[in-house]
Short mmCIF file of C-alpha atoms in Angstrom, two decimals:
data_model
loop_
_atom_site.label_atom_id
_atom_site.label_comp_id
_atom_site.label_asym_id
_atom_site.label_seq_id
_atom_site.Cartn_x
_atom_site.Cartn_y
_atom_site.Cartn_z
CA UNK A 1 -7.18 10.66 -2.17
CA UNK A 2 -10.19 12.71 -3.34
CA UNK A 3 -11.56 15.73 -1.50
CA UNK A 4 -14.99 17.38 -1.90
CA UNK A 5 -15.62 21.11 -2.03
CA UNK A 6 -17.53 20.95 1.25
CA UNK A 7 -14.32 19.73 2.82
CA UNK A 8 -11.67 21.75 1.14
CA UNK A 9 -10.75 25.10 -0.28
CA UNK A 10 -7.64 25.30 -2.35
CA UNK A 11 -6.34 28.53 -3.78
CA UNK A 12 -3.21 28.08 -5.80
CA UNK A 13 -1.80 31.55 -5.40
CA UNK A 14 0.35 33.32 -2.84
CA UNK A 15 2.32 36.50 -2.47
CA UNK A 16 6.09 36.46 -2.57
CA UNK A 17 6.21 37.46 1.09
CA UNK A 18 4.22 34.39 2.11
CA UNK A 19 6.18 32.08 -0.18
CA UNK A 20 9.57 33.24 1.06
CA UNK A 21 8.53 32.36 4.59
CA UNK A 22 8.38 28.69 3.57
CA UNK A 23 11.86 27.14 3.66
CA UNK A 24 12.41 23.99 1.55
CA UNK A 25 13.63 20.92 3.41
CA UNK A 26 14.58 17.23 3.11
CA UNK A 27 15.54 17.57 -0.56
CA UNK A 28 15.98 14.40 -2.59
CA UNK A 29 15.98 16.07 -5.96
CA UNK A 30 17.10 19.57 -6.79
CA UNK A 31 13.86 20.38 -8.59
CA UNK A 32 12.31 23.55 -7.24
CA UNK A 33 10.12 25.81 -9.29
CA UNK A 34 8.55 29.21 -8.86
CA UNK A 35 5.60 30.28 -11.00
CA UNK A 36 4.28 33.79 -11.65
CA UNK A 37 0.74 34.26 -12.88
CA UNK A 38 -0.56 37.21 -14.86
CA UNK A 39 -1.43 39.11 -11.69
CA UNK A 40 2.12 38.93 -10.40
CA UNK A 41 1.29 36.37 -7.72
CA UNK A 42 3.84 33.70 -6.95
CA UNK A 43 3.42 29.94 -6.50
CA UNK A 44 6.32 27.80 -5.38
CA UNK A 45 7.12 24.09 -5.50
CA UNK A 46 9.38 22.35 -3.00
CA UNK A 47 11.84 19.49 -3.51
CA UNK A 48 10.45 15.97 -3.46
CA UNK A 49 10.70 14.60 0.09
CA UNK A 50 12.58 11.41 0.87
CA UNK A 51 9.70 9.03 0.29
CA UNK A 52 11.80 5.97 -0.48
CA UNK A 53 13.43 5.64 2.95
CA UNK A 54 10.43 4.04 4.67
CA UNK A 55 9.61 0.41 5.41
CA UNK A 56 6.24 0.72 3.63
CA UNK A 57 7.80 2.06 0.45
CA UNK A 58 10.48 -0.64 0.39
CA UNK A 59 7.89 -3.38 0.94
CA UNK A 60 5.63 -2.16 -1.87
CA UNK A 61 8.58 -1.56 -4.18
CA UNK A 62 9.65 -5.17 -3.64
CA UNK A 63 6.12 -6.41 -4.32
CA UNK A 64 5.91 -4.32 -7.46
CA UNK A 65 9.23 -5.59 -8.77
CA UNK A 66 8.11 -9.18 -8.20
CA UNK A 67 5.63 -8.87 -11.09
CA UNK A 68 8.56 -8.72 -13.48
CA UNK A 69 10.57 -11.44 -11.73
CA UNK A 70 9.17 -14.13 -9.42
CA UNK A 71 5.58 -13.60 -10.62
CA UNK A 72 6.52 -13.33 -14.30
CA UNK A 73 4.38 -15.72 -16.36
CA UNK A 74 5.92 -18.02 -18.91
CA UNK A 75 4.40 -18.51 -22.36
CA UNK A 76 2.27 -21.42 -21.12
CA UNK A 77 1.09 -19.43 -18.08
CA UNK A 78 0.09 -16.27 -19.94
CA UNK A 79 -3.55 -15.35 -19.36
CA UNK A 80 -6.06 -13.19 -21.14
CA UNK A 81 -7.70 -10.92 -18.55
CA UNK A 82 -10.79 -8.74 -18.93
CA UNK A 83 -10.87 -5.75 -16.56
CA UNK A 84 -14.17 -3.91 -16.14
CA UNK A 85 -13.50 -0.26 -15.33
CA UNK A 86 -10.87 2.21 -16.48
CA UNK A 87 -10.28 4.13 -13.28
CA UNK A 88 -6.95 4.15 -11.46
CA UNK A 89 -7.59 0.71 -9.98
CA UNK A 90 -8.41 -0.83 -13.35
CA UNK A 91 -5.45 0.81 -15.06
CA UNK A 92 -3.09 -0.14 -12.23
CA UNK A 93 -4.35 -3.72 -12.42
CA UNK A 94 -3.63 -3.82 -16.16
CA UNK A 95 -0.21 -2.21 -15.66
CA UNK A 96 0.98 -4.86 -13.24
CA UNK A 97 -0.58 -7.69 -15.25
CA UNK A 98 1.39 -6.72 -18.37
CA UNK A 99 4.50 -6.43 -16.18
CA UNK A 100 3.85 -10.04 -15.17
CA UNK A 101 3.55 -11.14 -18.80
CA UNK A 102 -0.22 -11.38 -19.13
CA UNK A 103 -2.60 -9.85 -21.70
CA UNK A 104 -5.16 -7.56 -20.06
CA UNK A 105 -7.89 -5.57 -21.76
CA UNK A 106 -9.55 -2.68 -19.90
CA UNK A 107 -13.20 -1.93 -20.73
CA UNK A 108 -14.27 1.58 -19.72
CA UNK A 109 -17.90 2.59 -20.25
CA UNK A 110 -17.26 6.32 -20.55
CA UNK A 111 -15.23 8.22 -23.12
CA UNK A 112 -12.68 9.30 -20.52
CA UNK A 113 -10.36 7.29 -18.28
CA UNK A 114 -9.61 7.85 -14.63
CA UNK A 115 -12.85 7.06 -12.79
CA UNK A 116 -12.81 9.24 -9.71
CA UNK A 117 -9.83 11.18 -11.11
CA UNK A 118 -11.38 11.77 -14.54
CA UNK A 119 -11.58 15.27 -15.99
CA UNK A 120 -13.09 17.05 -19.00
CA UNK A 121 -12.51 20.31 -20.85
CA UNK A 122 -15.43 22.72 -21.16
CA UNK A 123 -16.16 25.00 -24.10
CA UNK A 124 -13.69 27.57 -22.78
CA UNK A 125 -10.88 25.01 -22.54
CA UNK A 126 -10.94 24.90 -18.73
CA UNK A 127 -10.51 21.49 -17.13
CA UNK A 128 -13.42 20.24 -15.03
CA UNK A 129 -12.12 17.69 -12.55
CA UNK A 130 -14.03 15.03 -10.63
CA UNK A 131 -13.09 16.63 -7.34
CA UNK A 132 -9.76 17.83 -6.04
CA UNK A 133 -6.99 15.23 -5.78
CA UNK A 134 -3.95 15.34 -3.53
CA UNK A 135 -0.97 13.01 -3.34
CA UNK A 136 0.45 12.40 0.13
CA UNK A 137 3.95 11.23 0.94
CA UNK A 138 2.39 8.26 2.76
CA UNK A 139 1.08 6.76 -0.51
CA UNK A 140 3.81 4.13 -1.16
CA UNK A 141 1.95 2.35 -3.95
CA UNK A 142 1.21 5.57 -5.82
CA UNK A 143 4.70 6.98 -5.28
CA UNK A 144 6.19 3.72 -6.53
CA UNK A 145 3.91 3.86 -9.58
CA UNK A 146 5.08 7.40 -10.36
CA UNK A 147 8.68 6.19 -10.14
CA UNK A 148 8.07 3.20 -12.43
CA UNK A 149 6.36 5.39 -15.03
CA UNK A 150 9.11 8.02 -14.78
CA UNK A 151 6.68 10.85 -14.00
CA UNK A 152 7.74 11.96 -10.51
CA UNK A 153 8.50 15.39 -11.98
CA UNK A 154 4.77 15.88 -12.57
CA UNK A 155 4.12 16.21 -8.85
CA UNK A 156 4.26 19.72 -7.39
CA UNK A 157 5.24 19.28 -3.74
CA UNK A 158 4.22 21.90 -1.22
CA UNK A 159 5.73 22.90 2.10
CA UNK A 160 5.22 20.32 4.86
CA UNK A 161 2.28 21.74 6.77
CA UNK A 162 -1.49 21.40 7.14
CA UNK A 163 -3.71 24.46 6.79
CA UNK A 164 -7.16 24.74 8.35
CA UNK A 165 -9.81 27.37 7.75
CA UNK A 166 -10.94 28.90 11.05
CA UNK A 167 -14.62 28.02 11.30
CA UNK A 168 -15.53 30.96 13.54
CA UNK A 169 -13.22 33.44 11.80
CA UNK A 170 -14.07 33.53 8.07
CA UNK A 171 -11.00 34.28 5.99
CA UNK A 172 -8.58 33.29 8.76
CA UNK A 173 -6.37 30.19 8.73
CA UNK A 174 -4.26 28.23 11.20
CA UNK A 175 -1.58 25.62 10.57
CA UNK A 176 0.14 22.48 11.79
CA UNK A 177 3.80 23.13 10.91
CA UNK A 178 6.17 20.17 10.57
CA UNK A 179 9.72 21.04 11.62
CA UNK A 180 12.43 19.54 9.37
CA UNK A 181 14.59 16.89 10.98
CA UNK A 182 12.05 15.81 13.63
CA UNK A 183 11.16 12.13 13.07
CA UNK A 184 7.63 10.73 13.05
CA UNK A 185 5.45 10.58 15.08
CA UNK A 186 7.10 13.33 17.14
CA UNK A 187 6.95 15.83 14.25
CA UNK A 188 3.15 15.52 14.17
CA UNK A 189 2.83 15.77 17.96
CA UNK A 190 5.03 18.85 18.00
CA UNK A 191 3.06 20.43 15.15
CA UNK A 192 -0.14 20.05 17.17
CA UNK A 193 1.43 21.33 20.38
CA UNK A 194 2.78 24.43 18.64
CA UNK A 195 -0.64 25.35 17.26
CA UNK A 196 -2.37 27.70 19.70
CA UNK A 197 -5.65 28.30 17.88
CA UNK A 198 -7.42 24.96 17.44
CA UNK A 199 -7.19 23.14 20.77
CA UNK A 200 -6.23 24.07 24.31
CA UNK A 201 -3.29 22.33 25.97
CA UNK A 202 -5.74 20.37 28.13
CA UNK A 203 -7.68 19.18 25.10
CA UNK A 204 -4.45 18.14 23.37
CA UNK A 205 -3.35 16.12 26.40
CA UNK A 206 -6.81 14.55 26.64
CA UNK A 207 -6.69 13.52 22.96
CA UNK A 208 -3.33 11.74 22.99
CA UNK A 209 -3.91 8.67 25.28
CA UNK A 210 -6.71 7.08 23.18
CA UNK A 211 -4.42 7.19 20.13
CA UNK A 212 -1.40 5.55 21.78
CA UNK A 213 -2.70 1.95 21.26
CA UNK A 214 -2.85 2.73 17.54
CA UNK A 215 0.89 3.48 17.55
CA UNK A 216 1.82 0.60 19.84
CA UNK A 217 -0.47 -2.22 18.68
CA UNK A 218 -0.86 -1.07 15.09
CA UNK A 219 -3.43 -2.55 12.73
CA UNK A 220 -4.65 -5.16 15.21
CA UNK A 221 -6.01 -2.44 17.50
CA UNK A 222 -7.26 -0.42 14.53
CA UNK A 223 -9.31 -3.31 13.12
CA UNK A 224 -11.03 -3.85 16.47
CA UNK A 225 -12.56 -0.36 16.24
CA UNK A 226 -14.49 -1.09 13.05
CA UNK A 227 -17.88 -1.26 14.78
CA UNK A 228 -17.36 2.16 16.36
CA UNK A 229 -18.05 5.39 14.53
CA UNK A 230 -15.61 8.25 15.00
CA UNK A 231 -17.97 9.84 17.52
CA UNK A 232 -18.49 6.52 19.34
CA UNK A 233 -14.73 6.09 19.67
CA UNK A 234 -14.28 9.64 20.94
CA UNK A 235 -16.91 9.23 23.63
CA UNK A 236 -15.79 5.75 24.63
CA UNK A 237 -12.24 6.95 25.28
CA UNK A 238 -13.16 10.34 26.73
CA UNK A 239 -11.79 12.53 23.95
CA UNK A 240 -12.92 16.20 24.04
CA UNK A 241 -15.92 17.05 21.85
CA UNK A 242 -14.02 19.92 20.27
CA UNK A 243 -11.56 17.52 18.61
CA UNK A 244 -14.51 16.49 16.42
CA UNK A 245 -15.25 20.08 15.39
CA UNK A 246 -11.62 21.02 14.89
CA UNK A 247 -10.17 17.87 13.25
CA UNK A 248 -12.41 14.84 12.75
CA UNK A 249 -15.15 16.52 10.69
CA UNK A 250 -12.65 17.58 8.04
CA UNK A 251 -10.88 14.19 8.18
CA UNK A 252 -14.13 12.23 7.80
CA UNK A 253 -15.30 14.29 4.85
CA UNK A 254 -11.89 14.18 3.21
CA UNK A 255 -11.64 10.40 3.56
CA UNK A 256 -15.20 9.30 2.78
CA UNK A 257 -17.40 12.40 2.28
CA UNK A 258 -19.52 11.65 5.34
CA UNK A 259 -19.85 12.93 8.88
CA UNK A 260 -17.95 11.38 11.83
CA UNK A 261 -21.09 9.79 13.29
CA UNK A 262 -21.41 7.64 10.14
CA UNK A 263 -17.75 6.77 9.51
CA UNK A 264 -15.95 3.78 11.04
CA UNK A 265 -13.06 4.82 13.29
CA UNK A 266 -11.00 2.11 11.59
CA UNK A 267 -10.90 4.27 8.46
CA UNK A 268 -9.60 7.31 10.35
CA UNK A 269 -7.11 5.34 12.46
CA UNK A 270 -5.73 3.52 9.40
CA UNK A 271 -5.00 6.84 7.73
CA UNK A 272 -3.61 8.40 10.90
CA UNK A 273 -1.39 5.40 11.61
CA UNK A 274 0.18 5.64 8.17
CA UNK A 275 0.60 9.40 8.30
CA UNK A 276 1.98 9.45 11.84
CA UNK A 277 4.57 6.74 11.25
CA UNK A 278 6.29 8.31 8.25
CA UNK A 279 8.40 11.47 8.51
CA UNK A 280 7.00 12.92 5.28
CA UNK A 281 3.68 11.09 5.31
CA UNK A 282 1.58 14.25 5.50
CA UNK A 283 3.52 16.27 2.96
CA UNK A 284 1.28 16.93 -0.03
CA UNK A 285 1.68 17.35 -3.78
CA UNK A 286 -0.57 18.48 -6.61
CA UNK A 287 -0.43 17.00 -10.09
CA UNK A 288 0.90 19.56 -12.57
CA UNK A 289 -2.07 19.22 -14.92
CA UNK A 290 -5.22 17.24 -15.62
CA UNK A 291 -5.22 13.61 -14.50
CA UNK A 292 -6.22 11.95 -17.81
CA UNK A 293 -3.23 13.46 -19.63
CA UNK A 294 -0.66 13.63 -16.85
CA UNK A 295 -1.36 10.34 -15.05
CA UNK A 296 -3.71 8.05 -16.97
CA UNK A 297 -2.04 8.53 -20.38
CA UNK A 298 1.40 7.28 -19.19
CA UNK A 299 -0.32 4.24 -17.67
CA UNK A 300 -2.08 3.50 -20.96
CA UNK A 301 1.19 3.90 -22.90
CA UNK A 302 2.90 1.47 -20.52
CA UNK A 303 0.07 -1.07 -20.86
CA UNK A 304 -0.26 -0.93 -24.65
CA UNK A 305 3.51 -0.98 -25.24
CA UNK A 306 3.60 -4.38 -23.51
CA UNK A 307 0.68 -6.01 -25.28
CA UNK A 308 -2.31 -4.85 -23.27
CA UNK A 309 -5.34 -2.93 -24.53
CA UNK A 310 -7.36 -0.05 -23.08
CA UNK A 311 -10.82 0.63 -24.55
CA UNK A 312 -13.09 3.57 -23.80
CA UNK A 313 -16.78 3.98 -24.70
CA UNK A 314 -17.15 0.22 -24.29
CA UNK A 315 -19.78 -0.40 -21.59
CA UNK A 316 -20.53 -3.87 -20.26
CA UNK A 317 -24.20 -4.85 -20.43
CA UNK A 318 -24.10 -8.10 -18.44
CA UNK A 319 -21.84 -10.66 -16.79
CA UNK A 320 -23.10 -13.95 -18.28
CA UNK A 321 -22.53 -17.08 -16.21
CA UNK A 322 -22.56 -20.84 -16.76
CA UNK A 323 -24.88 -23.18 -14.84
CA UNK A 324 -22.18 -23.75 -12.22
CA UNK A 325 -21.88 -20.00 -11.57
CA UNK A 326 -18.58 -19.51 -13.36
CA UNK A 327 -18.33 -16.66 -15.87
CA UNK A 328 -19.14 -17.64 -19.43
CA UNK A 329 -18.48 -14.24 -21.02
CA UNK A 330 -19.11 -10.51 -20.77
CA UNK A 331 -21.90 -9.14 -22.92
CA UNK A 332 -21.10 -5.66 -24.26
CA UNK A 333 -23.82 -3.14 -25.01
CA UNK A 334 -22.69 -3.09 -28.65
CA UNK A 335 -23.66 -6.77 -28.94
CA UNK A 336 -20.15 -8.24 -28.83
CA UNK A 337 -19.07 -10.94 -26.39
CA UNK A 338 -15.82 -10.93 -24.44
CA UNK A 339 -14.26 -14.22 -23.34
CA UNK A 340 -11.20 -14.31 -21.13
CA UNK A 341 -9.27 -16.62 -18.81
CA UNK A 342 -9.81 -14.29 -15.86
CA UNK A 343 -12.20 -11.41 -15.11
CA UNK A 344 -11.57 -8.44 -12.81
CA UNK A 345 -14.09 -5.92 -11.53
CA UNK A 346 -12.70 -2.41 -11.02
CA UNK A 347 -16.15 -0.82 -10.84
CA UNK A 348 -17.54 1.56 -8.18
CA UNK A 349 -19.67 -0.09 -5.51
CA UNK A 350 -23.03 1.19 -6.74
CA UNK A 351 -22.34 -0.07 -10.28
CA UNK A 352 -20.90 -3.45 -9.30
CA UNK A 353 -24.00 -4.12 -7.15
CA UNK A 354 -26.17 -3.68 -10.26
CA UNK A 355 -23.90 -5.92 -12.33
CA UNK A 356 -23.89 -8.95 -10.00
CA UNK A 357 -25.45 -11.93 -11.86
CA UNK A 358 -28.71 -13.19 -10.38
CA UNK A 359 -27.34 -16.62 -9.51
CA UNK A 360 -24.57 -14.95 -7.42
CA UNK A 361 -26.80 -12.67 -5.41
CA UNK A 362 -27.72 -15.19 -2.70
CA UNK A 363 -24.19 -16.48 -2.20
CA UNK A 364 -22.88 -15.51 1.27
CA UNK A 365 -19.85 -13.76 -0.22
CA UNK A 366 -21.90 -11.52 -2.51
CA UNK A 367 -24.59 -10.92 0.11
CA UNK A 368 -21.97 -8.81 1.85
CA UNK A 369 -22.45 -6.30 -0.95
CA UNK A 370 -25.84 -5.52 0.59
CA UNK A 371 -24.02 -3.64 3.34
CA UNK A 372 -22.00 -1.54 0.91
CA UNK A 373 -23.43 1.83 0.04
CA UNK A 374 -22.12 4.42 -2.37
CA UNK A 375 -21.80 8.00 -1.15
CA UNK A 376 -23.13 10.60 -3.61
CA UNK A 377 -20.81 13.56 -4.09
CA UNK A 378 -21.35 16.79 -5.99
CA UNK A 379 -18.31 18.83 -6.96
CA UNK A 380 -18.70 22.52 -7.77
CA UNK A 381 -16.08 24.46 -9.69
CA UNK A 382 -16.04 28.21 -9.20
CA UNK A 383 -13.87 30.71 -11.04
CA UNK A 384 -13.20 34.09 -9.42
CA UNK A 385 -11.94 37.32 -10.94
CA UNK A 386 -9.41 37.86 -8.16
CA UNK A 387 -7.25 36.05 -5.66
CA UNK A 388 -9.11 34.77 -2.59
CA UNK A 389 -6.27 34.29 -0.13
CA UNK A 390 -2.48 34.04 -0.13
CA UNK A 391 -2.31 30.28 0.34
CA UNK A 392 -0.30 28.15 -2.06
CA UNK A 393 -1.43 24.85 -0.59
CA UNK A 394 -4.39 22.69 0.35
CA UNK A 395 -6.83 24.14 2.88
CA UNK A 396 -9.11 22.02 5.05
CA UNK A 397 -12.55 23.45 5.71
CA UNK A 398 -14.67 22.31 8.64
CA UNK A 399 -18.06 23.19 7.20
#
């Protein structure tokens, strides 16, 4: 998941006193690291939580393994696949296609892979990232991918808690603390009840009933809320207005970079349902370096070692179609043509809308694209000459 600066403040430094107050829990591996920076500040990683012991993880692990078994293509079934876009979705698509015995080629327009997780080095050697990226325990596909690539040790897990900046008290923070050994969703409920700064007891009790159908009915109830914005849902079910200021604003901006009055409640409930139903779903990890080197590069190595190809600086000019609307070929900006058995778009919404061939634009399926709208995001990177706050974690702002 990607977070904008307006939503988050992360300061990767803490004093030893603050770090020692965080006790590691639910260890699966023995890896635990402590880092000292040049100012003597201490940062601490925690053992990887037990991510594998969930129904979601087991389901996605089984699906992933099927690409190399039941979905494995024979020599006569092998297909040449052109994938437009070298972000995580395009690279993941190519990874699983080569696992299934096919021959994918990824075409990335820019000179760097990763899409929304891309990063560059400036003249000083500092990495400029396309926003801050966090890995949650409730990401079964991503956690399974890390396991398959053998790079789980590149995740730096933090203590299981959520930290919020106090909107009316600049420089002050409050937390939702998850107690080890308490199963979901009770660990989340207890974390909220124990917090005394964000909501009153009455507001907490008023917030819970509207969310119970999400836990009981699951995705069926969640999908029915798609026409309601977060604010519409709150007011329909009588949730206190302050829950928007204290929680939903930061959630909406973290999930989709927009305010709660513009975001479908289905998006928020889908995330909450996943997080609330997994013991370690809200535990967070940082990648131990820049995404192109630490995440994208292993994916490329996996793809190319099995017969796939990943190309950068290879923009697509046009999707050329036959008279019947089927794809004839891809026209590259360098004048070359790409013909394949199958074609996959892994492009952002604003780009794919521009790339739709004219004879597709009036088809009912593609007319749905008219309702899709990209959300512009600006990320600012600021370097300070001193520590801002003793927080070795992710901080949610409610600006």
